Amino acid sequence: MSQGSPLLTLSAIDKSFDIHRVLNSVSFELARGEVHALLGENGAGKSTLMNILIGVYSADAGKLELEGKPLKISKPSDSARQGIGMVHQHFRLVDRLTLTENLLLAADDHPQLKSRAAAREALLSTAKEIGFTLNPDCQVGELSVAEKQRAEICKVLALGARILILDEPTAVLTDSEASSMLAAIRRMAESGRSIILITHKLREVVGFSHRVTIMRRGETVAAGLDTSDLSIEKISSLMMGSSSTSLSPDGINSKKAPGNIQEHGPDLLAISHLNARRDDGAPALTDVSLRVRAGEILGLAGVGGNGQHELTELLSGIRSASSGSVMIDGADALGLSPRQRRKLGLRVIPADRMASALVSDLSIAANLSLTSVVSGRFGRLWLNRRRIQREAQASIEQHEIAGARPSGRMGLLSGGNAQKVLLAREIDSGMKLLLAHSPTRGLDIRASALVHQRLREAAAKGAACLLVSEDVEEIMALSDRICVISAGKIMGELPGDASAADIGRLILGHE
Amino acid sequence: MEQFITSWLGSTPAFAIPLALASMGLVLCERAGVLNMGAEGYMALGAMTAAVLTLTLGNPAIGIIAAVIAGAALALIFGFAVVIMRCEQILAGLATMAVGLGVAGVVGRPYVHKSFEGLQPLDIPLLDQIPLLGRLLFNQDILVYLTVLIGFGLWFLLERTRAGLKIRAVGEDPASADVAGVQVQLQQLMAITASGALCGLAGAYLSVASSSVWVDNMIAGRGWIALALVVFARWDPLKALAGAFLFGAIEALLPRLQAIGVPAPIYLMNMLPYLFTIAVLLVAAWSGSKKGVEPAALGKPYVRQDRH
């Protein structure tokens, strides 16, 4: 498909946020009329790259060229004017307006679309061309997710997009909806438009794209490979990277104890046939069964948004299940409040520590003592403030929380130090079951290694750990057993020494 | 009886117009997603400005125009606070209300109770003699007709024009509107300013057209009733207009009843509009359909996602 000069070239793009280098000399090339799959794990830099292309971010260095001419994009309307359109995972449509009105709203630079009748006609003819049916007079809020997506695509195309970026277009669709969407994507390419397809589903890549570019850790590891030369296995090993040892470069102990298989320990957590719904009523968890024994770490791998959030909320006690059972240390926990679950020995490190575990406006001492104050350890009626301060000081020293004073404000700590405070509070003598959701999200390598060390120590002391993470390398580095969740279902269990490719296949839905 | 109804309906606009103008202004503002609690203060400022300028210059037209400008200026301060500085809308609204009431009280102090020649009803011979509706339709000042015109104009703007589409989009989903290329802050500022101007005009009507005098506490809670009317009207300017006339008719009933000597308990009667307001809000909350029409982003300051 790469006959002639490329339509769009991004070369040597660099981008850093603060000190974090997110893109490192990334290159990408798009030909006319092709479907180009852009692959990579979460955090590989795909979205950052696309956001640079559509003008949400600006690149620190590098060159953008459209049809051989330098392309200057400093804000989203610049890219729209050049015919580059993106369909986000979260649709950018106003629910209370009709589809036609949504197109009118975006038509400031398109004089030919400024009348209602013209906008309506443009939508209908675009839809017809790519084989969609849609009702332009329907309020967007009344459409299903799949219909909204088609509406958004038609809107972007009606605004004159010839390069269309689709961010995980099938993630929200059912299987049959997804295949008709993919067929439509092929039709769009055949009509001369170029499609950048961001996806996690390798089956779609192999079946529907012409070329593949793979990113890992902010770098292009494979650029513009012909899809016909690739197999799913080859792609997934390129995505995951072959080495799994890169996580702890400075040698801090985050290696797992080899062969730590707890065959006879008690099940401190036993989840069976658990079903739950998302806030919008769609199924979040379907027939989930897991057990975690004392002294082991069970890693739950999977791409974010596949039910992990609901599972951790459910286990913490802030979301209810529709059916199934959860036993914590032998006791039925489903009907229990978060406080009663704590008494059973559950400790939680949530994914968003500042939102659901720590109070940023309170002092560090208050945060450290929060759970013990609730349980009455610092006095039932009035608080023993001196003891709170003293124990906070001890915790700070023991956990080497840099820059912290007991009376200092929580919100002023860095992410890594805040996580240390949370670990110091949660990993206490009453802990039997530790639920950790993305415990190293947003932390640097050093802090991550320390968190890993704490989790290992907790397991070595006999706690059961459920580690929920989207980071496959983290899962591989810590887990004694690995389960994979996808679309709210447990896809299978692997031993702790499984390869990234094995995990990747389960994540992507290939048994 | 016919005489009673004719004069009752004829005096209805005097009560309805301030409510109509203010609530239509608030509808516009809230459709853009901004909740302005301060209508009372904007109306007071408008009433005082119009009265003082009419008293000193002798020309009600100048007074009315100045009132519109004063309302818009106060609204711009509110707009700066909530749109640019992203202050809490309720607090900023109440604060500018206090400013409006305070300025009106202080500046207007020397002019209190001095009557002047205000805006006169248009003289339409013969037609105003029609029984029942004659005085309501044909013996009113120009602002009454203008108010009805503004109501239909606002409806057309919101429902039928691209400008109105942008305002509605901003009130429903500012993030999507932003992505679609709508300047969210500009839309909100324009809606806020226009809404302040309408509140100023509402105040001017009270002092210059319906009573021809400025007194302290002239607004007497009408700003709050207007705020409730917005909910009653389901954020529709035409329904706000109709609702204002309904409220106005109830208010106008009191002096008429007294005039023909009905022994009505005056304090209870004076409570009527407020009781009606509470009833309206209860019904609105009870019917639960508020969710379906209330602008989804109402009262929420829009903060664009960080762009590096």
PDB file of N, CA, C and O in Angstrom, chain B residues 33-94:
ATOM      1  N   GLY B  33     -25.260  27.753  30.843  1.00  0.00           N
ATOM      2  CA  GLY B  33     -24.620  27.001  31.919  1.00  0.00           C
ATOM      3  C   GLY B  33     -24.220  27.816  33.127  1.00  0.00           C
ATOM      4  O   GLY B  33     -23.513  27.327  33.991  1.00  0.00           O
ATOM      5  N   VAL B  34     -24.672  29.073  33.188  1.00  0.00           N
ATOM      6  CA  VAL B  34     -24.264  29.925  34.310  1.00  0.00           C
ATOM      7  C   VAL B  34     -25.475  30.230  35.183  1.00  0.00           C
ATOM      8  O   VAL B  34     -26.503  30.693  34.699  1.00  0.00           O
ATOM      9  N   LEU B  35     -25.325  29.971  36.463  1.00  0.00           N
ATOM     10  CA  LEU B  35     -26.394  30.226  37.421  1.00  0.00           C
ATOM     11  C   LEU B  35     -26.123  31.573  38.082  1.00  0.00           C
ATOM     12  O   LEU B  35     -25.127  31.740  38.774  1.00  0.00           O
ATOM     13  N   ASN B  36     -27.017  32.542  37.845  1.00  0.00           N
ATOM     14  CA  ASN B  36     -26.831  33.860  38.451  1.00  0.00           C
ATOM     15  C   ASN B  36     -27.929  34.099  39.479  1.00  0.00           C
ATOM     16  O   ASN B  36     -29.087  34.295  39.140  1.00  0.00           O
ATOM     17  N   MET B  37     -27.537  34.071  40.764  1.00  0.00           N
ATOM     18  CA  MET B  37     -28.522  34.217  41.833  1.00  0.00           C
ATOM     19  C   MET B  37     -28.832  35.680  42.114  1.00  0.00           C
ATOM     20  O   MET B  37     -29.630  35.983  42.988  1.00  0.00           O
ATOM     21  N   GLY B  38     -28.152  36.606  41.426  1.00  0.00           N
ATOM     22  CA  GLY B  38     -28.177  37.998  41.869  1.00  0.00           C
ATOM     23  C   GLY B  38     -29.209  38.891  41.218  1.00  0.00           C
ATOM     24  O   GLY B  38     -29.142  40.110  41.364  1.00  0.00           O
ATOM     25  N   ALA B  39     -30.195  38.335  40.500  1.00  0.00           N
ATOM     26  CA  ALA B  39     -31.132  39.161  39.726  1.00  0.00           C
ATOM     27  C   ALA B  39     -31.699  40.318  40.543  1.00  0.00           C
ATOM     28  O   ALA B  39     -31.844  41.431  40.043  1.00  0.00           O
ATOM     29  N   GLU B  40     -31.995  40.045  41.809  1.00  0.00           N
ATOM     30  CA  GLU B  40     -32.551  41.073  42.691  1.00  0.00           C
ATOM     31  C   GLU B  40     -31.690  42.351  42.672  1.00  0.00           C
ATOM     32  O   GLU B  40     -32.202  43.466  42.541  1.00  0.00           O
ATOM     33  N   GLY B  41     -30.382  42.172  42.782  1.00  0.00           N
ATOM     34  CA  GLY B  41     -29.471  43.319  42.831  1.00  0.00           C
ATOM     35  C   GLY B  41     -29.367  44.024  41.490  1.00  0.00           C
ATOM     36  O   GLY B  41     -29.303  45.255  41.436  1.00  0.00           O
ATOM     37  N   TYR B  42     -29.378  43.251  40.406  1.00  0.00           N
ATOM     38  CA  TYR B  42     -29.289  43.852  39.080  1.00  0.00           C
ATOM     39  C   TYR B  42     -30.531  44.695  38.804  1.00  0.00           C
ATOM     40  O   TYR B  42     -30.455  45.779  38.236  1.00  0.00           O
ATOM     41  N   MET B  43     -31.678  44.156  39.258  1.00  0.00           N
ATOM     42  CA  MET B  43     -32.932  44.884  39.047  1.00  0.00           C
ATOM     43  C   MET B  43     -32.947  46.171  39.864  1.00  0.00           C
ATOM     44  O   MET B  43     -33.383  47.225  39.386  1.00  0.00           O
ATOM     45  N   ALA B  44     -32.453  46.086  41.097  1.00  0.00           N
ATOM     46  CA  ALA B  44     -32.418  47.283  41.946  1.00  0.00           C
ATOM     47  C   ALA B  44     -31.536  48.350  41.311  1.00  0.00           C
ATOM     48  O   ALA B  44     -31.906  49.528  41.242  1.00  0.00           O
ATOM     49  N   LEU B  45     -30.371  47.917  40.823  1.00  0.00           N
ATOM     50  CA  LEU B  45     -29.457  48.864  40.192  1.00  0.00           C
ATOM     51  C   LEU B  45     -30.120  49.509  38.977  1.00  0.00           C
ATOM     52  O   LEU B  45     -30.058  50.737  38.777  1.00  0.00           O
ATOM     53  N   GLY B  46     -30.816  48.690  38.183  1.00  0.00           N
ATOM     54  CA  GLY B  46     -31.486  49.211  36.993  1.00  0.00           C
ATOM     55  C   GLY B  46     -32.594  50.180  37.372  1.00  0.00           C
ATOM     56  O   GLY B  46     -32.717  51.262  36.777  1.00  0.00           O
ATOM     57  N   ALA B  47     -33.380  49.822  38.377  1.00  0.00           N
ATOM     58  CA  ALA B  47     -34.498  50.671  38.794  1.00  0.00           C
ATOM     59  C   ALA B  47     -33.990  52.029  39.276  1.00  0.00           C
ATOM     60  O   ALA B  47     -34.500  53.081  38.894  1.00  0.00           O
ATOM     61  N   MET B  48     -32.936  51.980  40.100  1.00  0.00           N
ATOM     62  CA  MET B  48     -32.396  53.225  40.648  1.00  0.00           C
ATOM     63  C   MET B  48     -31.811  54.071  39.526  1.00  0.00           C
ATOM     64  O   MET B  48     -32.086  55.289  39.439  1.00  0.00           O
ATOM     65  N   THR B  49     -30.992  53.473  38.663  1.00  0.00           N
ATOM     66  CA  THR B  49     -30.349  54.223  37.584  1.00  0.00           C
ATOM     67  C   THR B  49     -31.393  54.911  36.715  1.00  0.00           C
ATOM     68  O   THR B  49     -31.287  56.108  36.409  1.00  0.00           O
ATOM     69  N   ALA B  50     -32.408  54.142  36.336  1.00  0.00           N
ATOM     70  CA  ALA B  50     -33.440  54.715  35.468  1.00  0.00           C
ATOM     71  C   ALA B  50     -34.156  55.863  36.158  1.00  0.00           C
ATOM     72  O   ALA B  50     -34.383  56.927  35.564  1.00  0.00           O
ATOM     73  N   ALA B  51     -34.491  55.675  37.429  1.00  0.00           N
ATOM     74  CA  ALA B  51     -35.233  56.707  38.157  1.00  0.00           C
ATOM     75  C   ALA B  51     -34.410  57.982  38.307  1.00  0.00           C
ATOM     76  O   ALA B  51     -34.877  59.089  38.029  1.00  0.00           O
ATOM     77  N   VAL B  52     -33.154  57.810  38.724  1.00  0.00           N
ATOM     78  CA  VAL B  52     -32.313  58.986  38.997  1.00  0.00           C
ATOM     79  C   VAL B  52     -32.079  59.773  37.716  1.00  0.00           C
ATOM     80  O   VAL B  52     -32.186  61.007  37.690  1.00  0.00           O
ATOM     81  N   LEU B  53     -31.792  59.068  36.609  1.00  0.00           N
ATOM     82  CA  LEU B  53     -31.517  59.782  35.364  1.00  0.00           C
ATOM     83  C   LEU B  53     -32.778  60.426  34.804  1.00  0.00           C
ATOM     84  O   LEU B  53     -32.729  61.519  34.231  1.00  0.00           O
ATOM     85  N   THR B  54     -33.925  59.760  34.973  1.00  0.00           N
ATOM     86  CA  THR B  54     -35.167  60.369  34.509  1.00  0.00           C
ATOM     87  C   THR B  54     -35.472  61.622  35.327  1.00  0.00           C
ATOM     88  O   THR B  54     -35.895  62.640  34.790  1.00  0.00           O
ATOM     89  N   LEU B  55     -35.221  61.526  36.650  1.00  0.00           N
ATOM     90  CA  LEU B  55     -35.457  62.677  37.525  1.00  0.00           C
ATOM     91  C   LEU B  55     -34.569  63.856  37.129  1.00  0.00           C
ATOM     92  O   LEU B  55     -35.019  65.001  37.069  1.00  0.00           O
ATOM     93  N   THR B  56     -33.276  63.570  36.876  1.00  0.00           N
ATOM     94  CA  THR B  56     -32.354  64.679  36.650  1.00  0.00           C
ATOM     95  C   THR B  56     -32.405  65.168  35.212  1.00  0.00           C
ATOM     96  O   THR B  56     -32.226  66.363  34.957  1.00  0.00           O
ATOM     97  N   LEU B  57     -32.637  64.278  34.260  1.00  0.00           N
ATOM     98  CA  LEU B  57     -32.607  64.699  32.862  1.00  0.00           C
ATOM     99  C   LEU B  57     -34.006  64.851  32.268  1.00  0.00           C
ATOM    100  O   LEU B  57     -34.162  65.419  31.194  1.00  0.00           O
ATOM    101  N   GLY B  58     -34.992  64.295  32.944  1.00  0.00           N
ATOM    102  CA  GLY B  58     -36.356  64.456  32.479  1.00  0.00           C
ATOM    103  C   GLY B  58     -36.717  63.594  31.282  1.00  0.00           C
ATOM    104  O   GLY B  58     -37.772  63.762  30.690  1.00  0.00           O
ATOM    105  N   ASN B  59     -35.840  62.667  30.914  1.00  0.00           N
ATOM    106  CA  ASN B  59     -36.131  61.842  29.745  1.00  0.00           C
ATOM    107  C   ASN B  59     -36.091  60.354  30.125  1.00  0.00           C
ATOM    108  O   ASN B  59     -35.020  59.805  30.376  1.00  0.00           O
ATOM    109  N   PRO B  60     -37.260  59.709  30.185  1.00  0.00           N
ATOM    110  CA  PRO B  60     -37.274  58.300  30.599  1.00  0.00           C
ATOM    111  C   PRO B  60     -36.479  57.400  29.661  1.00  0.00           C
ATOM    112  O   PRO B  60     -35.913  56.389  30.108  1.00  0.00           O
ATOM    113  N   ALA B  61     -36.398  57.743  28.372  1.00  0.00           N
ATOM    114  CA  ALA B  61     -35.669  56.870  27.429  1.00  0.00           C
ATOM    115  C   ALA B  61     -34.205  56.759  27.830  1.00  0.00           C
ATOM    116  O   ALA B  61     -33.625  55.666  27.853  1.00  0.00           O
ATOM    117  N   ILE B  62     -33.599  57.911  28.171  1.00  0.00           N
ATOM    118  CA  ILE B  62     -32.193  57.891  28.588  1.00  0.00           C
ATOM    119  C   ILE B  62     -32.044  57.063  29.862  1.00  0.00           C
ATOM    120  O   ILE B  62     -31.116  56.266  30.006  1.00  0.00           O
ATOM    121  N   GLY B  63     -33.019  57.254  30.770  1.00  0.00           N
ATOM    122  CA  GLY B  63     -32.961  56.503  32.019  1.00  0.00           C
ATOM    123  C   GLY B  63     -33.001  55.007  31.763  1.00  0.00           C
ATOM    124  O   GLY B  63     -32.230  54.232  32.357  1.00  0.00           O
ATOM    125  N   ILE B  64     -33.864  54.587  30.861  1.00  0.00           N
ATOM    126  CA  ILE B  64     -34.001  53.145  30.587  1.00  0.00           C
ATOM    127  C   ILE B  64     -32.730  52.598  29.958  1.00  0.00           C
ATOM    128  O   ILE B  64     -32.226  51.534  30.354  1.00  0.00           O
ATOM    129  N   ILE B  65     -32.185  53.347  28.995  1.00  0.00           N
ATOM    130  CA  ILE B  65     -30.958  52.877  28.343  1.00  0.00           C
ATOM    131  C   ILE B  65     -29.820  52.772  29.365  1.00  0.00           C
ATOM    132  O   ILE B  65     -29.059  51.795  29.392  1.00  0.00           O
ATOM    133  N   ALA B  66     -29.737  53.775  30.228  1.00  0.00           N
ATOM    134  CA  ALA B  66     -28.688  53.751  31.249  1.00  0.00           C
ATOM    135  C   ALA B  66     -28.867  52.555  32.182  1.00  0.00           C
ATOM    136  O   ALA B  66     -27.889  51.918  32.598  1.00  0.00           O
ATOM    137  N   ALA B  67     -30.126  52.207  32.483  1.00  0.00           N
ATOM    138  CA  ALA B  67     -30.385  51.065  33.364  1.00  0.00           C
ATOM    139  C   ALA B  67     -29.908  49.776  32.716  1.00  0.00           C
ATOM    140  O   ALA B  67     -29.327  48.902  33.379  1.00  0.00           O
ATOM    141  N   VAL B  68     -30.146  49.667  31.416  1.00  0.00           N
ATOM    142  CA  VAL B  68     -29.697  48.471  30.688  1.00  0.00           C
ATOM    143  C   VAL B  68     -28.175  48.370  30.755  1.00  0.00           C
ATOM    144  O   VAL B  68     -27.606  47.299  31.032  1.00  0.00           O
ATOM    145  N   ILE B  69     -27.509  49.517  30.537  1.00  0.00           N
ATOM    146  CA  ILE B  69     -26.044  49.511  30.580  1.00  0.00           C
ATOM    147  C   ILE B  69     -25.548  49.169  31.983  1.00  0.00           C
ATOM    148  O   ILE B  69     -24.615  48.390  32.158  1.00  0.00           O
ATOM    149  N   ALA B  70     -26.206  49.717  33.000  1.00  0.00           N
ATOM    150  CA  ALA B  70     -25.780  49.454  34.378  1.00  0.00           C
ATOM    151  C   ALA B  70     -25.913  47.965  34.707  1.00  0.00           C
ATOM    152  O   ALA B  70     -25.008  47.355  35.283  1.00  0.00           O
ATOM    153  N   GLY B  71     -27.055  47.367  34.300  1.00  0.00           N
ATOM    154  CA  GLY B  71     -27.240  45.937  34.550  1.00  0.00           C
ATOM    155  C   GLY B  71     -26.179  45.114  33.850  1.00  0.00           C
ATOM    156  O   GLY B  71     -25.604  44.185  34.426  1.00  0.00           O
ATOM    157  N   ALA B  72     -25.890  45.486  32.598  1.00  0.00           N
ATOM    158  CA  ALA B  72     -24.892  44.740  31.834  1.00  0.00           C
ATOM    159  C   ALA B  72     -23.508  44.885  32.471  1.00  0.00           C
ATOM    160  O   ALA B  72     -22.733  43.927  32.532  1.00  0.00           O
ATOM    161  N   ALA B  73     -23.214  46.089  32.980  1.00  0.00           N
ATOM    162  CA  ALA B  73     -21.894  46.315  33.576  1.00  0.00           C
ATOM    163  C   ALA B  73     -21.717  45.478  34.840  1.00  0.00           C
ATOM    164  O   ALA B  73     -20.671  44.836  35.047  1.00  0.00           O
ATOM    165  N   LEU B  74     -22.755  45.448  35.661  1.00  0.00           N
ATOM    166  CA  LEU B  74     -22.666  44.639  36.881  1.00  0.00           C
ATOM    167  C   LEU B  74     -22.523  43.155  36.506  1.00  0.00           C
ATOM    168  O   LEU B  74     -21.754  42.412  37.112  1.00  0.00           O
ATOM    169  N   ALA B  75     -23.241  42.759  35.455  1.00  0.00           N
ATOM    170  CA  ALA B  75     -23.167  41.370  35.011  1.00  0.00           C
ATOM    171  C   ALA B  75     -21.768  41.041  34.490  1.00  0.00           C
ATOM    172  O   ALA B  75     -21.292  39.913  34.648  1.00  0.00           O
ATOM    173  N   LEU B  76     -21.117  42.033  33.885  1.00  0.00           N
ATOM    174  CA  LEU B  76     -19.761  41.782  33.393  1.00  0.00           C
ATOM    175  C   LEU B  76     -18.808  41.471  34.543  1.00  0.00           C
ATOM    176  O   LEU B  76     -17.916  40.634  34.415  1.00  0.00           O
ATOM    177  N   ILE B  77     -19.005  42.167  35.662  1.00  0.00           N
ATOM    178  CA  ILE B  77     -18.180  41.867  36.848  1.00  0.00           C
ATOM    179  C   ILE B  77     -18.422  40.423  37.277  1.00  0.00           C
ATOM    180  O   ILE B  77     -17.492  39.655  37.514  1.00  0.00           O
ATOM    181  N   PHE B  78     -19.712  40.052  37.320  1.00  0.00           N
ATOM    182  CA  PHE B  78     -20.064  38.672  37.666  1.00  0.00           C
ATOM    183  C   PHE B  78     -19.438  37.703  36.658  1.00  0.00           C
ATOM    184  O   PHE B  78     -18.837  36.689  37.030  1.00  0.00           O
ATOM    185  N   GLY B  79     -19.553  38.063  35.383  1.00  0.00           N
ATOM    186  CA  GLY B  79     -18.999  37.201  34.338  1.00  0.00           C
ATOM    187  C   GLY B  79     -17.500  37.037  34.473  1.00  0.00           C
ATOM    188  O   GLY B  79     -16.962  35.935  34.331  1.00  0.00           O
ATOM    189  N   PHE B  80     -16.814  38.127  34.753  1.00  0.00           N
ATOM    190  CA  PHE B  80     -15.368  38.039  34.953  1.00  0.00           C
ATOM    191  C   PHE B  80     -15.058  37.068  36.094  1.00  0.00           C
ATOM    192  O   PHE B  80     -14.182  36.218  35.985  1.00  0.00           O
ATOM    193  N   ALA B  81     -15.831  37.189  37.172  1.00  0.00           N
ATOM    194  CA  ALA B  81     -15.571  36.332  38.337  1.00  0.00           C
ATOM    195  C   ALA B  81     -15.807  34.859  38.024  1.00  0.00           C
ATOM    196  O   ALA B  81     -14.971  34.008  38.332  1.00  0.00           O
ATOM    197  N   VAL B  82     -16.937  34.555  37.384  1.00  0.00           N
ATOM    198  CA  VAL B  82     -17.267  33.131  37.248  1.00  0.00           C
ATOM    199  C   VAL B  82     -16.678  32.497  35.987  1.00  0.00           C
ATOM    200  O   VAL B  82     -16.336  31.321  35.993  1.00  0.00           O
ATOM    201  N   VAL B  83     -16.554  33.270  34.909  1.00  0.00           N
ATOM    202  CA  VAL B  83     -16.084  32.669  33.661  1.00  0.00           C
ATOM    203  C   VAL B  83     -14.567  32.716  33.570  1.00  0.00           C
ATOM    204  O   VAL B  83     -13.925  31.724  33.229  1.00  0.00           O
ATOM    205  N   ILE B  84     -13.998  33.866  33.872  1.00  0.00           N
ATOM    206  CA  ILE B  84     -12.548  33.994  33.744  1.00  0.00           C
ATOM    207  C   ILE B  84     -11.852  33.437  34.989  1.00  0.00           C
ATOM    208  O   ILE B  84     -10.921  32.635  34.891  1.00  0.00           O
ATOM    209  N   MET B  85     -12.327  33.858  36.163  1.00  0.00           N
ATOM    210  CA  MET B  85     -11.653  33.418  37.392  1.00  0.00           C
ATOM    211  C   MET B  85     -12.232  32.110  37.934  1.00  0.00           C
ATOM    212  O   MET B  85     -11.719  31.551  38.887  1.00  0.00           O
ATOM    213  N   ARG B  86     -13.306  31.637  37.340  1.00  0.00           N
ATOM    214  CA  ARG B  86     -13.966  30.387  37.731  1.00  0.00           C
ATOM    215  C   ARG B  86     -14.353  30.356  39.203  1.00  0.00           C
ATOM    216  O   ARG B  86     -14.147  29.370  39.910  1.00  0.00           O
ATOM    217  N   CYS B  87     -14.899  31.474  39.688  1.00  0.00           N
ATOM    218  CA  CYS B  87     -15.378  31.506  41.070  1.00  0.00           C
ATOM    219  C   CYS B  87     -16.650  30.685  41.172  1.00  0.00           C
ATOM    220  O   CYS B  87     -17.314  30.397  40.189  1.00  0.00           O
ATOM    221  N   GLU B  88     -16.998  30.381  42.398  1.00  0.00           N
ATOM    222  CA  GLU B  88     -18.247  29.704  42.687  1.00  0.00           C
ATOM    223  C   GLU B  88     -19.398  30.589  42.208  1.00  0.00           C
ATOM    224  O   GLU B  88     -19.494  31.753  42.584  1.00  0.00           O
ATOM    225  N   GLN B  89     -20.289  30.036  41.393  1.00  0.00           N
ATOM    226  CA  GLN B  89     -21.304  30.889  40.768  1.00  0.00           C
ATOM    227  C   GLN B  89     -22.333  31.420  41.752  1.00  0.00           C
ATOM    228  O   GLN B  89     -22.758  32.568  41.661  1.00  0.00           O
ATOM    229  N   ILE B  90     -22.716  30.573  42.704  1.00  0.00           N
ATOM    230  CA  ILE B  90     -23.737  31.021  43.662  1.00  0.00           C
ATOM    231  C   ILE B  90     -23.209  32.182  44.489  1.00  0.00           C
ATOM    232  O   ILE B  90     -23.866  33.217  44.647  1.00  0.00           O
ATOM    233  N   LEU B  91     -21.984  32.025  44.991  1.00  0.00           N
ATOM    234  CA  LEU B  91     -21.411  33.088  45.824  1.00  0.00           C
ATOM    235  C   LEU B  91     -21.210  34.364  45.021  1.00  0.00           C
ATOM    236  O   LEU B  91     -21.535  35.456  45.481  1.00  0.00           O
ATOM    237  N   ALA B  92     -20.670  34.225  43.807  1.00  0.00           N
ATOM    238  CA  ALA B  92     -20.424  35.413  42.994  1.00  0.00           C
ATOM    239  C   ALA B  92     -21.739  36.104  42.665  1.00  0.00           C
ATOM    240  O   ALA B  92     -21.825  37.338  42.671  1.00  0.00           O
ATOM    241  N   GLY B  93     -22.780  35.319  42.420  1.00  0.00           N
ATOM    242  CA  GLY B  93     -24.093  35.893  42.126  1.00  0.00           C
ATOM    243  C   GLY B  93     -24.622  36.667  43.315  1.00  0.00           C
ATOM    244  O   GLY B  93     -25.090  37.806  43.182  1.00  0.00           O
ATOM    245  N   LEU B  94     -24.510  36.063  44.493  1.00  0.00           N
ATOM    246  CA  LEU B  94     -24.998  36.743  45.693  1.00  0.00           C
ATOM    247  C   LEU B  94     -24.171  37.998  45.968  1.00  0.00           C
ATOM    248  O   LEU B  94     -24.701  39.035  46.382  1.00  0.00           O
TER     249      LEU B  94
END
